[in-house]
Amino acid sequence: VESLVEGVPAEDFEERAKRLYEYLTLSGQFSYTLELPARTDSLDPVEDFLFERQQGHCEYFASTLAVMLRFAGVPSRVVSG
């Protein structure tokens, strides 16, 4: 997260959010799927998505972005339903 928001002022929430969103959606490292492979039980679901599978449905993307935003100092939460 630090490298993705490097050089962006801490108070520029919009630019920080944009960079993290683009990393998840435009980097080509992550893909959307409803057919999830088996998850590594020893990892938190967000860690598993980020560092192992890099595939998931909308809840994985939303949860991961929320966690990354928090690490970047941007207040965030996930709302579902």
PDB file of C-alpha atoms in Angstrom:
ATOM      1  CA  VAL A   1       0.000   0.000   0.000  1.00  0.00           C
ATOM      2  CA  GLU A   2       2.782   2.420   0.875  1.00  0.00           C
ATOM      3  CA  SER A   3       4.385   2.109  -2.553  1.00  0.00           C
ATOM      4  CA  LEU A   4       1.040   2.594  -4.300  1.00  0.00           C
ATOM      5  CA  VAL A   5       0.325   5.891  -2.534  1.00  0.00           C
ATOM      6  CA  GLU A   6       3.921   7.104  -2.425  1.00  0.00           C
ATOM      7  CA  GLY A   7       4.128  10.840  -3.018  1.00  0.00           C
ATOM      8  CA  VAL A   8       0.413  11.424  -2.410  1.00  0.00           C
ATOM      9  CA  PRO A   9      -0.289  13.748   0.534  1.00  0.00           C
ATOM     10  CA  ALA A  10      -1.997  12.017   3.465  1.00  0.00           C
ATOM     11  CA  GLU A  11      -4.968  14.362   3.232  1.00  0.00           C
ATOM     12  CA  ASP A  12      -5.594  13.608  -0.468  1.00  0.00           C
ATOM     13  CA  PHE A  13      -8.051  10.773   0.148  1.00  0.00           C
ATOM     14  CA  GLU A  14      -9.412  10.913  -3.391  1.00  0.00           C
ATOM     15  CA  GLU A  15      -6.050  10.316  -5.080  1.00  0.00           C
ATOM     16  CA  ARG A  16      -5.093   7.606  -2.586  1.00  0.00           C
ATOM     17  CA  ALA A  17      -8.385   5.823  -3.195  1.00  0.00           C
ATOM     18  CA  LYS A  18      -7.976   6.170  -6.970  1.00  0.00           C
ATOM     19  CA  ARG A  19      -4.515   4.600  -6.940  1.00  0.00           C
ATOM     20  CA  LEU A  20      -5.614   1.650  -4.828  1.00  0.00           C
ATOM     21  CA  TYR A  21      -8.747   1.121  -6.919  1.00  0.00           C
ATOM     22  CA  GLU A  22      -6.695   1.172 -10.106  1.00  0.00           C
ATOM     23  CA  TYR A  23      -4.243  -1.338  -8.652  1.00  0.00           C
ATOM     24  CA  LEU A  24      -7.061  -3.801  -7.996  1.00  0.00           C
ATOM     25  CA  THR A  25      -8.929  -3.207 -11.250  1.00  0.00           C
ATOM     26  CA  LEU A  26      -6.401  -2.169 -13.892  1.00  0.00           C
ATOM     27  CA  SER A  27      -3.105  -3.827 -12.946  1.00  0.00           C
ATOM     28  CA  GLY A  28      -4.099  -7.129 -14.524  1.00  0.00           C
ATOM     29  CA  GLN A  29      -3.106  -9.010 -11.381  1.00  0.00           C
ATOM     30  CA  PHE A  30      -6.648  -9.650 -10.132  1.00  0.00           C
ATOM     31  CA  SER A  31      -9.621 -11.208 -11.859  1.00  0.00           C
ATOM     32  CA  TYR A  32     -13.321 -11.439 -11.144  1.00  0.00           C
ATOM     33  CA  THR A  33     -14.850 -14.892 -10.902  1.00  0.00           C
ATOM     34  CA  LEU A  34     -17.778 -16.618  -9.273  1.00  0.00           C
ATOM     35  CA  GLU A  35     -15.972 -19.960  -9.475  1.00  0.00           C
ATOM     36  CA  LEU A  36     -13.615 -19.634  -6.553  1.00  0.00           C
ATOM     37  CA  PRO A  37     -10.690 -22.016  -6.132  1.00  0.00           C
ATOM     38  CA  ALA A  38     -10.095 -23.569  -2.730  1.00  0.00           C
ATOM     39  CA  ARG A  39      -9.000 -21.032  -0.144  1.00  0.00           C
ATOM     40  CA  THR A  40      -5.907 -21.367   2.028  1.00  0.00           C
ATOM     41  CA  ASP A  41      -7.432 -21.887   5.492  1.00  0.00           C
ATOM     42  CA  SER A  42      -4.409 -20.540   7.350  1.00  0.00           C
ATOM     43  CA  LEU A  43      -4.827 -17.082   5.789  1.00  0.00           C
ATOM     44  CA  ASP A  44      -7.398 -14.392   6.355  1.00  0.00           C
ATOM     45  CA  PRO A  45      -9.716 -14.220   3.292  1.00  0.00           C
ATOM     46  CA  VAL A  46      -8.348 -10.789   2.305  1.00  0.00           C
ATOM     47  CA  GLU A  47      -4.749 -11.995   2.590  1.00  0.00           C
ATOM     48  CA  ASP A  48      -5.623 -15.082   0.574  1.00  0.00           C
ATOM     49  CA  PHE A  49      -7.197 -12.928  -2.156  1.00  0.00           C
ATOM     50  CA  LEU A  50      -4.297 -10.456  -2.264  1.00  0.00           C
ATOM     51  CA  PHE A  51      -1.346 -12.800  -1.996  1.00  0.00           C
ATOM     52  CA  GLU A  52      -2.481 -16.251  -3.136  1.00  0.00           C
ATOM     53  CA  ARG A  53      -5.557 -16.576  -5.375  1.00  0.00           C
ATOM     54  CA  GLN A  54      -5.932 -13.079  -6.815  1.00  0.00           C
ATOM     55  CA  GLN A  55      -9.369 -14.164  -8.000  1.00  0.00           C
ATOM     56  CA  GLY A  56     -12.715 -13.481  -6.421  1.00  0.00           C
ATOM     57  CA  HIS A  57     -16.136 -11.924  -6.568  1.00  0.00           C
ATOM     58  CA  CYS A  58     -17.275  -8.431  -5.603  1.00  0.00           C
ATOM     59  CA  GLU A  59     -17.058  -8.979  -1.845  1.00  0.00           C
ATOM     60  CA  TYR A  60     -13.380  -9.881  -2.095  1.00  0.00           C
ATOM     61  CA  PHE A  61     -12.620  -6.760  -4.107  1.00  0.00           C
ATOM     62  CA  ALA A  62     -14.663  -4.539  -1.772  1.00  0.00           C
ATOM     63  CA  SER A  63     -13.179  -5.968   1.422  1.00  0.00           C
ATOM     64  CA  THR A  64      -9.656  -5.821   0.071  1.00  0.00           C
ATOM     65  CA  LEU A  65     -10.045  -2.227  -1.075  1.00  0.00           C
ATOM     66  CA  ALA A  66     -11.446  -1.237   2.333  1.00  0.00           C
ATOM     67  CA  VAL A  67      -8.484  -2.793   4.144  1.00  0.00           C
ATOM     68  CA  MET A  68      -5.996  -1.183   1.767  1.00  0.00           C
ATOM     69  CA  LEU A  69      -7.678   2.210   2.177  1.00  0.00           C
ATOM     70  CA  ARG A  70      -7.410   1.919   5.953  1.00  0.00           C
ATOM     71  CA  PHE A  71      -3.706   1.136   5.643  1.00  0.00           C
ATOM     72  CA  ALA A  72      -3.386   4.244   3.464  1.00  0.00           C
ATOM     73  CA  GLY A  73      -5.065   6.369   6.146  1.00  0.00           C
ATOM     74  CA  VAL A  74      -8.377   6.713   4.313  1.00  0.00           C
ATOM     75  CA  PRO A  75     -11.423   5.957   6.471  1.00  0.00           C
ATOM     76  CA  SER A  76     -13.502   3.232   4.887  1.00  0.00           C
ATOM     77  CA  ARG A  77     -16.062   0.522   5.515  1.00  0.00           C
ATOM     78  CA  VAL A  78     -17.816  -2.178   3.563  1.00  0.00           C
ATOM     79  CA  VAL A  79     -21.592  -2.166   3.252  1.00  0.00           C
ATOM     80  CA  SER A  80     -23.318  -5.182   1.784  1.00  0.00           C
ATOM     81  CA  GLY A  81     -26.809  -6.362   1.232  1.00  0.00           C
TER      82      GLY A  81
END
